[in-house]
CSV table of C-alpha atoms in Angstrom, one decimal:
chain,number,residue,atom,x,y,z
A,1,VAL,CA,-6.5,33.1,-26.8
A,2,LEU,CA,-6.2,30.0,-24.7
A,3,PHE,CA,-2.6,29.2,-25.7
A,4,ARG,CA,-0.2,32.0,-24.8
A,5,SER,CA,2.7,32.7,-27.0
A,6,ARG,CA,6.2,32.7,-25.5
A,7,SER,CA,9.7,32.4,-26.7
A,8,VAL,CA,13.2,31.2,-25.8
A,9,ARG,CA,16.6,31.7,-27.4
A,10,VAL,CA,19.1,29.0,-28.1
A,11,ALA,CA,22.4,28.9,-29.9
A,12,ASP,CA,22.4,27.3,-33.4
A,13,GLY,CA,26.0,27.5,-34.4
A,14,ASN,CA,25.5,30.8,-36.2
A,15,GLY,CA,24.5,32.8,-33.1
A,16,MET,CA,21.3,32.9,-31.0
A,17,VAL,CA,17.9,31.9,-32.5
A,18,GLU,CA,14.5,32.7,-31.1
A,19,PHE,CA,12.1,29.8,-30.8
A,20,ARG,CA,8.4,30.5,-30.1
A,21,TYR,CA,6.2,28.1,-28.3
A,22,ARG,CA,2.7,28.0,-26.9
A,23,LEU,CA,1.5,27.3,-23.4
A,24,LEU,CA,-1.9,26.5,-22.1
A,25,ARG,CA,-2.2,27.2,-18.5
A,26,PRO,CA,-4.7,25.5,-16.1
A,27,GLU,CA,-7.9,27.4,-15.4
A,28,PRO,CA,-7.5,29.6,-12.4
A,29,ASP,CA,-10.4,28.0,-10.5
A,30,THR,CA,-9.8,24.3,-10.9
A,31,GLY,CA,-11.9,23.3,-7.9
A,32,ASP,CA,-9.0,21.6,-6.2
A,33,GLY,CA,-9.4,23.7,-3.1
A,34,GLN,CA,-5.7,24.5,-3.0
A,35,ALA,CA,-4.8,28.1,-3.8
A,36,GLY,CA,-1.4,28.0,-5.5
A,37,ALA,CA,-1.5,24.3,-6.2
A,38,ARG,CA,1.1,22.8,-8.5
A,39,HIS,CA,-0.2,21.2,-11.7
A,40,PRO,CA,1.0,18.6,-14.1
A,41,LEU,CA,2.6,19.6,-17.4
A,42,VAL,CA,2.3,17.8,-20.8
A,43,LEU,CA,5.1,18.5,-23.3
A,44,PHE,CA,3.9,17.7,-26.8
A,45,LEU,CA,6.3,17.4,-29.7
A,46,HIS,CA,4.4,17.7,-33.0
A,47,GLY,CA,4.9,15.8,-36.3
A,48,ALA,CA,6.7,16.9,-39.5
A,49,GLY,CA,3.5,18.5,-41.0
A,50,GLU,CA,3.3,21.1,-38.2
A,51,ARG,CA,6.8,22.5,-38.6
A,52,GLY,CA,7.2,26.2,-39.4
A,53,ASP,CA,7.5,29.6,-37.8
A,54,ASP,CA,3.8,30.6,-37.4
A,55,ASN,CA,3.6,29.3,-33.8
A,56,ALA,CA,0.2,27.9,-34.6
A,57,LYS,CA,0.4,24.7,-36.7
A,58,GLN,CA,1.8,22.8,-33.8
A,59,LEU,CA,-1.5,23.2,-31.9
A,60,LYS,CA,-3.1,20.6,-34.2
A,61,TYR,CA,-4.3,17.3,-32.7
A,62,LEU,CA,-3.5,16.7,-29.0
A,63,PRO,CA,-3.1,20.4,-27.9
A,64,THR,CA,-6.5,21.3,-29.4
A,65,TRP,CA,-8.1,18.3,-27.7
A,66,LEU,CA,-6.5,19.2,-24.4
A,67,ALA,CA,-7.9,22.7,-24.7
A,68,ASP,CA,-11.5,21.4,-24.5
A,69,GLN,CA,-13.2,23.2,-21.7
A,70,ALA,CA,-14.7,20.1,-20.0
A,71,LEU,CA,-11.3,18.3,-20.2
A,72,ARG,CA,-9.5,21.3,-18.8
A,73,ARG,CA,-11.8,21.4,-15.8
A,74,ARG,CA,-11.5,17.7,-15.2
A,75,HIS,CA,-7.7,17.5,-15.7
A,76,PRO,CA,-6.1,20.8,-15.0
A,77,CYS,CA,-2.6,20.9,-16.4
A,78,PHE,CA,-0.1,23.0,-18.4
A,79,VAL,CA,0.3,22.0,-22.0
A,80,LEU,CA,3.6,23.1,-23.6
A,81,VAL,CA,3.8,23.0,-27.4
A,82,PRO,CA,7.1,24.1,-29.0
A,83,GLN,CA,7.3,24.4,-32.8
A,84,CYS,CA,10.2,22.8,-34.8
A,85,ARG,CA,11.5,25.0,-37.6
A,86,MET,CA,10.7,24.1,-41.2
A,87,ASP,CA,13.1,21.6,-42.7
A,88,GLU,CA,14.5,20.7,-39.2
A,89,ARG,CA,13.8,17.8,-36.9
A,90,TRP,CA,13.5,17.1,-33.2
A,91,VAL,CA,16.2,14.4,-33.7
A,92,ASP,CA,18.9,14.5,-36.5
A,93,VAL,CA,18.4,10.9,-37.7
A,94,SER,CA,17.0,9.4,-40.9
A,95,TRP,CA,13.4,8.3,-40.7
A,96,ALA,CA,13.9,5.8,-43.5
A,97,ASP,CA,16.6,3.7,-42.0
A,98,THR,CA,15.6,0.0,-41.4
A,99,LYS,CA,17.9,-0.2,-38.4
A,100,SER,CA,18.0,2.3,-35.6
A,101,THR,CA,20.5,5.1,-35.9
A,102,PRO,CA,22.8,5.6,-32.9
A,103,GLN,CA,21.6,8.5,-30.8
A,104,PRO,CA,23.4,11.8,-31.7
A,105,ALA,CA,25.8,13.0,-28.9
A,106,THR,CA,23.8,16.2,-28.4
A,107,PRO,CA,20.2,17.1,-29.0
A,108,SER,CA,19.3,18.9,-32.2
A,109,VAL,CA,18.9,22.7,-31.9
A,110,ASP,CA,15.2,22.4,-32.1
A,111,LEU,CA,15.0,19.8,-29.3
A,112,ALA,CA,17.4,22.0,-27.2
A,113,ALA,CA,14.8,24.8,-27.7
A,114,ALA,CA,12.1,22.5,-26.5
A,115,ILE,CA,14.2,21.7,-23.4
A,116,ARG,CA,14.8,25.4,-22.8
A,117,ALA,CA,11.0,26.0,-23.1
A,118,LEU,CA,10.4,23.3,-20.6
A,119,ASP,CA,12.9,24.7,-18.2
A,120,ASP,CA,11.6,28.2,-18.6
A,121,THR,CA,8.0,27.1,-18.0
A,122,ALA,CA,8.9,25.0,-15.0
A,123,ALA,CA,10.8,28.0,-13.5
A,124,ARG,CA,8.0,30.6,-14.2
A,125,GLU,CA,4.8,28.5,-13.5
A,126,ARG,CA,3.5,26.4,-10.7
A,127,VAL,CA,4.5,23.1,-12.4
A,128,ASP,CA,4.6,19.9,-10.3
A,129,PRO,CA,8.1,18.6,-11.1
A,130,ASP,CA,6.9,15.0,-10.3
A,131,ARG,CA,4.2,15.2,-12.9
A,132,ILE,CA,5.8,16.2,-16.2
A,133,TYR,CA,4.7,14.1,-19.1
A,134,LEU,CA,6.2,13.8,-22.6
A,135,THR,CA,4.5,12.8,-25.7
A,136,GLY,CA,5.0,13.3,-29.4
A,137,LEU,CA,3.5,12.2,-32.8
A,138,SER,CA,5.6,10.7,-35.6
A,139,MET,CA,8.6,13.1,-35.9
A,140,GLY,CA,7.6,14.0,-32.3
A,141,GLY,CA,7.7,10.3,-31.4
A,142,PHE,CA,11.4,10.3,-32.4
A,143,GLY,CA,11.8,13.4,-30.2
A,144,THR,CA,10.0,11.8,-27.3
A,145,TRP,CA,12.3,8.7,-27.3
A,146,ASP,CA,15.4,10.9,-27.7
A,147,LEU,CA,14.5,13.4,-25.0
A,148,ALA,CA,13.4,10.7,-22.6
A,149,THR,CA,16.7,8.9,-22.8
A,150,ARG,CA,18.6,12.2,-22.4
A,151,MET,CA,16.6,13.1,-19.3
A,152,PRO,CA,15.3,9.8,-17.8
A,153,GLY,CA,14.5,11.2,-14.4
A,154,ARG,CA,12.6,14.2,-15.7
A,155,PHE,CA,9.4,12.7,-16.9
A,156,ALA,CA,6.7,10.9,-14.9
A,157,ALA,CA,5.7,9.1,-18.1
A,158,ILE,CA,6.3,9.2,-21.9
A,159,LEU,CA,3.9,8.4,-24.7
A,160,PRO,CA,5.6,8.3,-28.1
A,161,ILE,CA,3.1,7.9,-30.9
A,162,CYS,CA,5.0,6.3,-33.9
A,163,GLY,CA,8.6,7.4,-34.3
A,164,GLY,CA,11.6,5.5,-33.2
A,165,GLY,CA,14.9,5.7,-31.4
A,166,ASP,CA,18.2,4.1,-30.6
A,167,GLU,CA,17.4,0.9,-28.7
A,168,GLY,CA,21.0,0.9,-27.4
A,169,VAL,CA,20.1,3.7,-25.0
A,170,ALA,CA,16.5,2.5,-24.1
A,171,ALA,CA,17.6,1.1,-20.8
A,172,ARG,CA,18.2,4.6,-19.5
A,173,ILE,CA,14.4,5.1,-19.4
């Protein structure tokens, strides 16, 4: 199994909820010549079709591509892939609005779980804090914009694919 299963717990208003996520670690021998070297981390927020509780559907698309053996050798990095719960969202806004919705005051419970998974991984693994990258697809694009504006100094770069956000807070990035 390339992607290891891990979990974190966050409060959801009714108590603590366990969120599972997957982590792909860089291969042990990356050829970089530096034992114990720190590596970049890519945080991927999946789209609506990959929501659930199986801790597997979120590996579709980018995570699967980044697990390619040749790519892993050429670009060793951690790939962190949390899973949003069914019927929940990374950001609690309507996707159908023609105007942007003001950013909620706090992150959704599921986005808070992604942040906790990121913090947990950064504390437990040899992650280079200056090379943490954030990307997301569709619903995950909304999450990418939202999270980047909440933690503007945390990410070396962001790559939202589709999605949207509150342009009133875009200057934070």
